[in-house]
Amino acid sequence: MSDDTKKAVPYTVPIGPTHPALKEPVMFTFQMEGERILKADFAPGQAHRAIEWMGMRRNPVQIVHLTDRICGICGVSHTLSFARAVEQVMEIEVPERADYIRAIIAEFERIQSHILWAGVAAHELGYDTLLHLSWRVREFAMDVLELLTGNRVNYGIIQVGGVRRDITPDQHETIHNCLDYYSDLKAKLLQVFLEDKTIQMRCRDCGVLTHEEALKLCTVGPTARASGVKMDVRVDYPYAAYGDLEISPVLPDAYLGETRGDVYDRIVVRLLEVDQSVDLIRQCLDLIPAGDITWEAKIPKILSAFKKAHGEAIGRHEAPRGEVFHYVRMDGKEHPTTWKVKASSYSNLMSWIPMLEGEQIADIPIVVASIDPCLSCTDRVAIVRDGRRGIMTKEELTRLSVEKTRRLMR
Amino acid sequence: MNITKSFNRSLWAFHFNSGSCNGCEIEIVATLTPRYDPERFGIKLVGSPKHADLLLVTGPVVKKMRPRLLRVYEQIPDPKVVMCVGACGISGGPFYDSYNLDGPIDDVIPVDVYVPGCPPRPEGIIFGVVRALQKLERLQGELP
Ligand code: SF4
């Protein structure tokens, strides 16, 4: 190594913040030495829309439609935890049938979200065939969601005190067909993702998050479970219909016999959770009781009940990406006086730093995607080396990633 | 649709998220994947605005994204069409009263095609792309 290159090491690589293929634009800064990442840092908050501020000026009947739009992929998760918080403040008993419908929709959302993620992960590895295949099989879950709620995205099905649409008996057949389809698909999905040599080479021991780090950084959801942390809000604090269902957290060692906390383990956990969701929906359909679907159908009555509500409560839900958490305080007004949202990705973002440090630049896309962050912001990279500045686009980063795959296959 | 002589290549789109909820992004990607498959007509997303003919903008333009949107818009070579996907880019939609918006999109850059919906269905997005294509042909026909 000549002297003047030595001086330039470590150099800085900023990535972002525009063109996220997914949710939040984020700004990354990497300290690099050659191809290796020495230090990673990031700055979220580029897509701040002031949702909590707006919510404190609207009433909860309106807010449920705003919570749908906190994140388009977790359309029902935020609404469910918000509604649960408000219901606890108002001391409403949600009808049991509504609880089951909520669980069914939430599990369908998990199916489509995990398959969506699997496709994105494949894309980041340069395996676009698998992206297209995954998104094609995902459309069946979208069809059923549309059948049940009327919308493909942002379902608008949950209302404070219940749900807005019932599941009719003639819909059961379509739901069962869809579930059978995903059960049959399980072996195929596991095969194409887990037995593929390329995926093994790129994901095994890449982006490792140890058990202690996962606990220390308070990660949630599949990211935590892939590191061997046995936690799942559906099991630890059952709500909606989950208390009646047979469910236990999915851990990678159940399938692989060991837990390494790498990208591969995260793929395993998510794919197995698709199957778990299918099983949960089947249980729900068997157990779902007859009855009302909402505590009060008339909106003016719900609104006047808000004016009598005093107190504070939290609502939690295991979203596809982990625990979401809503805190609501009502002081006898139509709108909440305080509303705080903690989304699941927020808890997981910090885990990027231990995962990325020590990895190669070509691993950035897959490691960043591996926590399913609702963002894929590896858009533009500026490499400053010896004072020269070169801009790398997301395409070039993906190309680097694809090239690494090719190299490994040779 | 008449394919004019000047229109002799495929339509390439660049997608810009100006702070959306992600719902429209998913539907755009769903539009591109096998069920709808517009790639058989050569329509695809590109990674750089410099390669694009069509700018797909989603989201209500939060303050931090405004200069970036302008920069991306300026980098797209003429003739170009801008398509605004989703209610929140058209009018602010569910975020209309937020303090952090510089939008809607047509306050920042000129928009040619609006696709309403929150989010619009893939069919709606494809219909919008067809309209954008017609406009692009016209613009290209007008070029010397
Ligand atoms: S139009 Fe609706 S679905 Fe689309 S980004 Fe805006 S809020 Fe989300």
XYZ file of C-alpha atoms and ligand atoms in Angstrom:
562
model
C 0.000 0.000 0.000
C 1.480 3.323 -1.030
C 1.708 6.157 1.431
C -0.963 8.425 -0.008
C -3.629 5.701 -0.002
C -2.816 5.058 3.621
C -3.662 8.617 4.452
C -7.100 8.269 2.918
C -8.034 5.314 5.088
C -10.582 5.209 6.603
C -12.701 7.070 4.082
C -16.321 8.043 4.469
C -19.238 6.719 2.463
C -22.542 8.520 2.909
C -25.624 6.698 1.626
C -29.061 8.155 1.172
C -31.396 9.682 1.845
C -33.525 9.808 -1.310
C -35.178 7.054 -3.328
C -36.041 4.567 -0.699
C -37.803 1.751 -2.496
C -39.747 1.391 0.717
C -40.734 3.526 3.648
C -38.541 5.963 5.493
C -35.687 7.712 3.769
C -32.629 7.395 5.999
C -29.142 8.816 5.801
C -26.211 6.463 6.418
C -22.570 7.319 6.974
C -19.960 4.594 6.813
C -16.289 4.696 7.735
C -14.627 2.336 5.306
C -11.276 0.659 5.080
C -11.036 -0.885 1.652
C -14.189 -2.926 1.288
C -14.664 -3.331 5.028
C -17.015 -1.225 7.143
C -15.251 0.081 10.217
C -18.029 2.213 11.641
C -21.637 2.774 10.702
C -23.989 5.578 11.632
C -27.407 6.663 10.439
C -29.870 9.530 10.698
C -33.542 8.643 10.388
C -36.396 11.133 10.444
C -36.356 12.251 6.824
C -40.017 11.455 6.246
C -41.522 13.126 9.299
C -45.191 13.804 8.615
C -46.268 14.966 12.093
C -48.812 12.189 12.448
C -49.001 12.363 16.255
C -49.467 16.121 16.122
C -52.305 15.776 13.615
C -53.823 12.963 15.651
C -54.090 15.130 18.721
C -56.355 17.408 16.680
C -58.657 14.648 15.415
C -60.990 12.268 17.165
C -60.165 8.549 17.430
C -62.754 7.596 14.789
C -60.764 9.701 12.356
C -57.403 8.660 13.767
C -57.922 4.973 12.944
C -57.659 5.945 9.287
C -54.556 7.985 9.988
C -52.915 5.088 11.844
C -53.511 2.893 8.792
C -51.282 5.315 6.950
C -48.382 5.391 9.412
C -47.042 2.512 7.380
C -48.678 1.083 4.309
C -47.330 -2.406 4.900
C -48.424 -2.632 8.525
C -51.863 -1.263 7.649
C -53.640 -3.041 10.444
C -50.950 -3.243 13.143
C -50.868 0.400 14.146
C -54.629 0.665 14.016
C -55.040 -2.411 16.170
C -52.721 -1.195 18.904
C -54.173 2.314 18.797
C -57.725 0.987 19.014
C -56.730 -1.257 21.903
C -55.253 1.666 23.795
C -58.392 3.791 23.299
C -60.649 0.882 24.187
C -58.792 0.418 27.462
C -59.104 4.110 28.321
C -62.827 3.964 27.573
C -63.194 0.578 29.290
C -64.952 -0.956 26.297
C -65.407 -4.678 25.967
C -64.773 -5.594 22.324
C -67.117 -8.348 21.061
C -65.356 -11.678 20.732
C -66.168 -12.052 17.049
C -64.455 -8.741 16.346
C -61.365 -9.962 18.207
C -61.185 -12.998 15.946
C -61.640 -10.947 12.786
C -58.870 -8.647 13.957
C -56.546 -11.594 14.464
C -57.390 -13.043 11.041
C -56.656 -9.771 9.252
C -53.468 -9.259 11.272
C -52.210 -12.714 10.313
C -53.009 -12.207 6.640
C -51.047 -9.011 6.864
C -48.114 -10.939 8.292
C -48.267 -13.407 5.411
C -48.181 -10.719 2.732
C -45.567 -8.678 4.591
C -43.151 -11.574 5.115
C -43.444 -12.733 1.511
C -42.944 -9.153 0.368
C -39.824 -9.027 2.493
C -38.524 -12.320 1.139
C -38.831 -10.908 -2.369
C -37.015 -7.710 -1.432
C -34.237 -9.703 0.241
C -33.829 -11.820 -2.894
C -33.680 -8.646 -4.978
C -30.912 -7.232 -2.787
C -28.886 -10.365 -3.462
C -29.350 -9.949 -7.194
C -31.796 -12.822 -7.398
C -34.586 -11.053 -9.239
C -36.324 -14.212 -10.403
C -37.121 -14.914 -6.792
C -38.356 -11.352 -6.263
C -40.886 -11.802 -9.030
C -41.873 -15.275 -7.880
C -42.395 -14.128 -4.288
C -44.485 -11.156 -5.321
C -46.590 -13.334 -7.541
C -47.459 -15.733 -4.730
C -48.080 -12.771 -2.459
C -50.949 -11.593 -4.668
C -53.154 -14.413 -3.343
C -52.985 -12.975 0.173
C -53.732 -9.542 -1.295
C -56.816 -10.933 -3.029
C -58.142 -12.350 0.207
C -57.406 -9.123 2.075
C -59.304 -7.254 -0.604
C -62.183 -9.674 -0.337
C -62.354 -9.321 3.450
C -61.717 -5.608 3.842
C -62.393 -4.001 0.468
C -58.862 -2.672 0.102
C -55.536 -4.117 -0.942
C -53.494 -1.750 1.223
C -54.630 0.423 4.162
C -57.592 -1.755 4.934
C -59.573 0.615 7.145
C -61.275 -2.321 8.800
C -60.699 -1.608 12.481
C -62.882 0.837 14.334
C -62.666 1.736 18.006
C -64.760 -0.953 19.684
C -64.716 -3.532 16.926
C -64.352 -3.984 13.196
C -66.238 -2.425 10.315
C -66.899 -5.530 8.224
C -67.910 -9.055 9.064
C -66.521 -12.234 7.556
C -69.459 -13.978 5.894
C -69.794 -17.789 5.634
C -69.433 -17.756 1.847
C -65.998 -16.162 2.225
C -64.676 -19.114 4.206
C -64.079 -21.227 1.123
C -61.886 -18.613 -0.546
C -59.933 -18.127 2.680
C -59.384 -21.869 3.060
C -58.270 -22.168 -0.556
C -55.754 -19.418 -0.003
C -54.487 -21.043 3.201
C -54.125 -24.408 1.470
C -52.189 -22.703 -1.269
C -49.698 -21.292 1.237
C -49.427 -24.602 3.111
C -48.539 -26.340 -0.132
C -46.081 -23.615 -0.895
C -44.194 -23.907 2.402
C -41.858 -26.706 1.322
C -41.137 -24.955 -1.975
C -40.404 -21.614 -0.321
C -38.107 -23.193 2.251
C -36.358 -25.064 -0.522
C -35.735 -22.132 -2.837
C -34.595 -19.857 -0.042
C -32.778 -22.132 2.345
C -31.221 -24.789 0.142
C -30.011 -22.386 -2.463
C -26.231 -22.361 -2.364
C -25.949 -18.692 -3.290
C -28.258 -17.570 -0.535
C -26.363 -19.718 1.941
C -23.049 -18.197 0.897
C -24.318 -14.633 1.052
C -26.387 -14.877 4.229
C -24.704 -17.398 6.505
C -22.642 -15.600 9.191
C -23.334 -12.266 7.545
C -24.752 -9.383 9.573
C -24.573 -11.220 12.878
C -26.477 -9.902 15.884
C -25.607 -11.818 19.031
C -28.111 -12.741 21.699
C -26.696 -10.172 24.161
C -26.695 -7.399 21.587
C -30.265 -8.216 20.624
C -31.300 -7.872 24.268
C -29.170 -4.821 24.946
C -30.515 -2.931 21.922
C -34.107 -3.912 22.724
C -34.747 -5.385 19.303
C -38.193 -6.815 18.665
C -39.972 -9.213 16.386
C -38.270 -11.540 13.895
C -34.974 -9.661 14.298
C -34.871 -10.526 18.003
C -36.189 -14.044 17.517
C -33.540 -14.783 14.887
C -30.947 -14.001 17.551
C -32.564 -16.494 19.904
C -34.589 -14.072 22.036
C -37.791 -15.841 22.917
C -40.335 -13.051 22.726
C -43.583 -12.458 20.921
C -46.268 -10.077 22.150
C -48.928 -12.492 20.957
C -47.617 -15.051 23.452
C -46.299 -12.850 26.249
C -49.305 -10.522 26.527
C -52.143 -12.169 24.614
C -54.754 -9.807 23.198
C -57.485 -9.975 20.562
C -58.056 -13.695 19.925
C -54.478 -14.801 20.555
C -55.196 -15.947 24.101
C -57.376 -18.750 22.720
C -54.946 -19.922 20.063
C -52.059 -22.381 20.135
C -48.993 -20.305 19.459
C -45.346 -20.190 20.445
C -42.519 -17.919 19.250
C -40.717 -19.134 16.129
C -36.991 -19.583 16.777
C -34.422 -20.608 14.178
C -33.014 -23.485 16.251
C -36.337 -25.317 15.974
C -35.624 -25.724 12.282
C -31.850 -25.597 12.013
C -30.828 -26.915 15.423
C -28.715 -23.846 16.185
C -29.016 -20.074 16.375
C -26.391 -17.859 14.830
C -28.310 -14.573 14.623
C -27.251 -13.935 11.022
C -29.216 -12.905 7.938
C -29.940 -16.539 7.131
C -31.611 -17.062 10.500
C -33.801 -14.040 9.850
C -34.956 -15.575 6.579
C -35.740 -18.851 8.381
C -37.784 -17.116 11.075
C -39.868 -15.129 8.603
C -40.581 -18.048 6.303
C -41.638 -20.219 9.229
C -43.850 -17.423 10.495
C -45.777 -17.454 7.226
C -46.681 -21.019 8.032
C -47.480 -20.124 11.622
C -49.879 -17.439 10.423
C -51.634 -19.908 8.131
C -52.095 -22.195 11.123
C -53.382 -19.328 13.311
C -55.961 -18.261 10.722
C -57.184 -21.858 10.465
C -57.585 -21.982 14.252
C -59.437 -18.660 14.196
C -61.841 -19.856 11.511
C -62.590 -22.973 13.561
C -63.147 -21.102 16.802
C -64.772 -17.870 15.649
C -67.983 -17.316 17.616
C -71.157 -15.750 16.249
C -72.224 -12.348 17.482
C -71.772 -8.637 17.032
C -68.746 -7.195 15.320
C -68.705 -3.888 17.109
C -69.444 -2.508 20.507
C -71.369 0.431 19.054
C -72.236 0.869 15.404
C -73.405 4.478 15.596
C -70.528 6.915 15.150
C -72.167 9.805 17.116
C -72.505 7.507 20.126
C -68.831 6.537 19.910
C -67.913 10.199 19.669
C -69.902 11.159 22.732
C -68.313 8.266 24.625
C -64.878 9.813 23.894
C -65.980 12.934 25.753
C -66.562 10.900 28.880
C -63.264 9.042 28.724
C -60.528 9.906 31.216
C -57.247 8.137 31.693
C -54.299 6.631 29.913
C -53.492 3.266 28.413
C -51.102 1.459 26.131
C -51.911 -0.841 23.257
C -49.425 -3.369 21.924
C -49.455 -5.644 18.955
C -46.972 -8.001 17.344
C -46.686 -6.477 13.889
C -44.846 -8.347 11.118
C -41.688 -6.450 12.108
C -42.108 -6.734 15.869
C -43.899 -5.015 18.670
C -45.769 -1.783 17.979
C -46.751 0.263 20.944
C -49.274 3.100 21.244
C -49.773 5.255 24.301
C -52.979 7.286 24.494
C -54.196 9.731 27.087
C -57.754 11.073 27.007
C -58.971 13.954 29.183
C -62.683 14.139 28.495
C -62.282 15.711 25.073
C -63.112 14.283 21.697
C -59.454 14.100 20.721
C -56.669 12.464 22.739
C -54.481 14.855 24.729
C -51.401 12.693 24.246
C -50.651 10.065 21.674
C -47.294 8.392 21.290
C -46.396 5.792 18.692
C -43.437 3.472 18.805
C -43.170 1.508 15.603
C -41.359 -1.808 15.461
C -38.639 -0.671 13.059
C -37.740 2.090 15.501
C -36.611 -0.520 18.017
C -34.738 -2.499 15.401
C -32.823 0.253 13.625
C -30.024 0.414 16.196
C -29.187 -3.213 15.535
C -27.825 -2.165 12.121
C -24.676 -0.846 13.741
C -23.342 -4.108 15.235
C -24.590 -5.991 12.172
C -22.868 -3.779 9.631
C -19.554 -3.203 11.337
C -16.938 -5.529 9.946
C -18.974 -6.481 6.891
C -18.178 -5.607 3.289
C -19.664 -2.741 1.330
C -21.454 -5.197 -0.976
C -23.238 -6.653 2.036
C -24.877 -3.354 2.969
C -28.088 -3.908 0.938
C -28.873 -7.343 2.330
C -27.899 -6.540 5.920
C -29.923 -3.326 5.891
C -32.877 -5.193 4.397
C -32.531 -8.106 6.804
C -34.294 -6.351 9.676
C -37.153 -5.543 7.277
C -36.842 -1.865 8.067
C -39.626 -0.490 5.892
C -36.895 1.184 3.878
C -34.286 0.433 1.341
C -32.479 3.639 1.055
C -29.205 2.522 -0.447
C -29.872 5.011 -3.173
C -26.848 7.163 -3.673
C -23.430 6.669 -2.253
C -20.759 9.306 -2.464
C -17.289 7.906 -2.009
C -14.769 10.486 -0.970
C -11.327 9.111 -1.554
C -8.244 11.346 -1.735
C -10.556 14.304 -1.951
C -12.082 12.874 -5.135
C -15.785 12.373 -4.961
C -17.667 9.708 -6.826
C -21.383 9.172 -6.569
C -22.692 5.631 -6.465
C -26.316 4.981 -7.238
C -28.467 2.297 -5.715
C -28.043 0.442 -9.002
C -24.297 0.390 -8.630
C -24.560 -0.835 -5.067
C -26.896 -3.584 -6.197
C -24.423 -4.348 -8.986
C -21.637 -4.712 -6.418
C -23.856 -7.030 -4.464
C -24.695 -9.058 -7.572
C -21.033 -9.253 -8.508
C -20.164 -10.606 -5.111
C -22.757 -13.327 -5.578
C -21.259 -14.216 -8.967
C -17.753 -14.294 -7.506
C -18.813 -16.662 -4.794
C -20.529 -18.952 -7.259
C -17.466 -19.381 -9.383
C -52.834 4.940 -28.754
C -50.868 6.053 -31.769
C -47.202 5.312 -31.644
C -45.616 8.318 -33.283
C -42.436 7.999 -35.231
C -40.502 9.920 -32.659
C -41.487 7.481 -29.949
C -39.093 4.708 -30.621
C -38.059 3.368 -27.273
C -39.506 1.999 -24.044
C -40.789 4.106 -21.213
C -38.503 4.166 -18.203
C -39.689 5.481 -14.892
C -37.893 6.804 -11.832
C -39.679 6.584 -8.537
C -39.325 9.248 -5.860
C -40.715 8.899 -2.343
C -41.293 12.319 -0.839
C -42.323 11.019 2.585
C -45.202 8.728 1.792
C -46.698 6.038 3.999
C -45.318 3.305 1.763
C -48.724 2.155 0.606
C -48.239 3.626 -2.848
C -44.692 2.232 -3.094
C -45.963 -1.274 -2.523
C -48.634 -0.865 -5.138
C -46.095 0.474 -7.625
C -43.885 -2.559 -7.048
C -46.941 -4.820 -7.175
C -47.738 -3.229 -10.529
C -44.291 -4.165 -11.809
C -44.360 -7.798 -10.717
C -45.736 -10.763 -12.678
C -49.472 -10.393 -12.187
C -49.550 -7.123 -14.125
C -46.130 -7.341 -15.749
C -45.770 -4.053 -17.632
C -42.197 -5.004 -18.406
C -43.454 -6.874 -21.440
C -43.993 -3.381 -22.876
C -40.536 -2.330 -21.765
C -41.833 -0.235 -18.888
C -39.548 -0.505 -15.883
C -38.144 1.359 -12.910
C -34.624 2.694 -13.293
C -32.148 3.607 -10.580
C -31.119 6.998 -11.864
C -33.243 9.997 -12.837
C -30.890 10.603 -15.746
C -32.190 7.487 -17.493
C -35.858 8.217 -16.937
C -38.671 9.612 -19.072
C -41.277 9.447 -16.357
C -41.060 10.595 -12.753
C -43.382 8.765 -10.377
C -43.803 10.811 -7.227
C -45.515 9.552 -4.092
C -46.008 11.206 -0.736
C -47.011 14.659 0.432
C -43.526 16.286 0.082
C -42.230 16.729 3.626
C -39.983 19.742 4.142
C -36.707 17.836 4.022
C -37.586 16.168 0.734
C -38.497 19.318 -1.214
C -34.974 20.280 -2.365
C -34.271 16.647 -3.201
C -37.414 16.390 -5.291
C -36.402 19.515 -7.181
C -32.937 18.125 -7.792
C -34.274 14.835 -9.067
C -36.748 16.659 -11.321
C -34.009 18.790 -12.824
C -31.844 15.764 -13.544
C -34.441 14.087 -15.757
C -33.781 14.950 -19.400
C -36.494 16.581 -21.506
C -39.072 15.661 -22.644
C -40.336 14.303 -19.351
C -43.657 13.642 -17.706
C -44.410 13.741 -14.006
C -46.987 11.419 -12.548
C -48.302 11.903 -9.065
C -49.435 8.645 -7.482
C -51.767 8.752 -4.507
C -54.090 11.111 -2.703
C -51.469 12.547 -0.380
C -49.366 13.837 -3.270
C -52.396 15.334 -4.980
C -53.839 17.268 -2.064
C -52.067 16.285 1.129
C -54.714 13.601 1.590
C -54.839 12.268 5.131
C -51.909 14.522 6.091
C -53.470 17.754 4.829
C -53.026 19.714 8.073
C -49.488 18.648 8.950
C -46.969 21.373 9.816
C -44.141 19.633 8.020
C -45.434 19.638 4.461
C -44.195 21.685 1.534
C -46.582 19.947 -0.809
C -48.767 18.945 -2.456
C -46.496 17.903 -5.266
C -47.786 20.389 -7.831
C -46.697 23.223 -5.537
C -43.120 22.031 -6.017
C -42.875 20.697 -9.566
C -45.343 20.669 -12.493
C -47.436 17.502 -12.607
C -48.881 16.032 -15.806
C -50.853 13.007 -14.636
C -52.685 12.534 -11.336
C -53.604 9.053 -10.123
C -56.022 9.363 -7.198
C -56.544 6.691 -4.567
C -55.052 5.934 -1.215
C -53.330 3.939 -2.560
C -54.503 3.583 -6.172
C -54.962 0.048 -7.447
C -52.300 -1.311 -9.813
C -54.829 -1.039 -12.650
C -55.167 2.664 -11.843
C -51.411 3.141 -11.933
C -51.182 1.358 -15.297
C -53.959 3.572 -16.672
C -52.021 6.605 -15.474
C -48.874 5.340 -17.182
C -50.779 4.979 -20.462
C -51.924 8.576 -20.160
C -48.377 9.667 -19.364
C -47.153 7.797 -22.420
C -49.634 9.654 -24.633
C -48.477 12.961 -23.275
C -44.842 12.004 -23.736
C -45.480 11.099 -27.353
C -47.053 14.461 -27.918
C -44.122 16.209 -26.294
C -41.661 14.184 -28.306
C -43.586 14.899 -31.505
C -43.258 18.601 -30.741
C -39.504 18.445 -30.385
C -37.578 19.697 -33.407
S -51.764 8.261 -1.067
Fe -52.339 7.113 0.765
S -51.389 5.109 0.464
Fe -50.389 6.511 -0.946
S -48.588 7.237 0.141
Fe -50.231 8.717 0.508
S -51.179 8.085 2.415
Fe -49.973 6.355 1.669
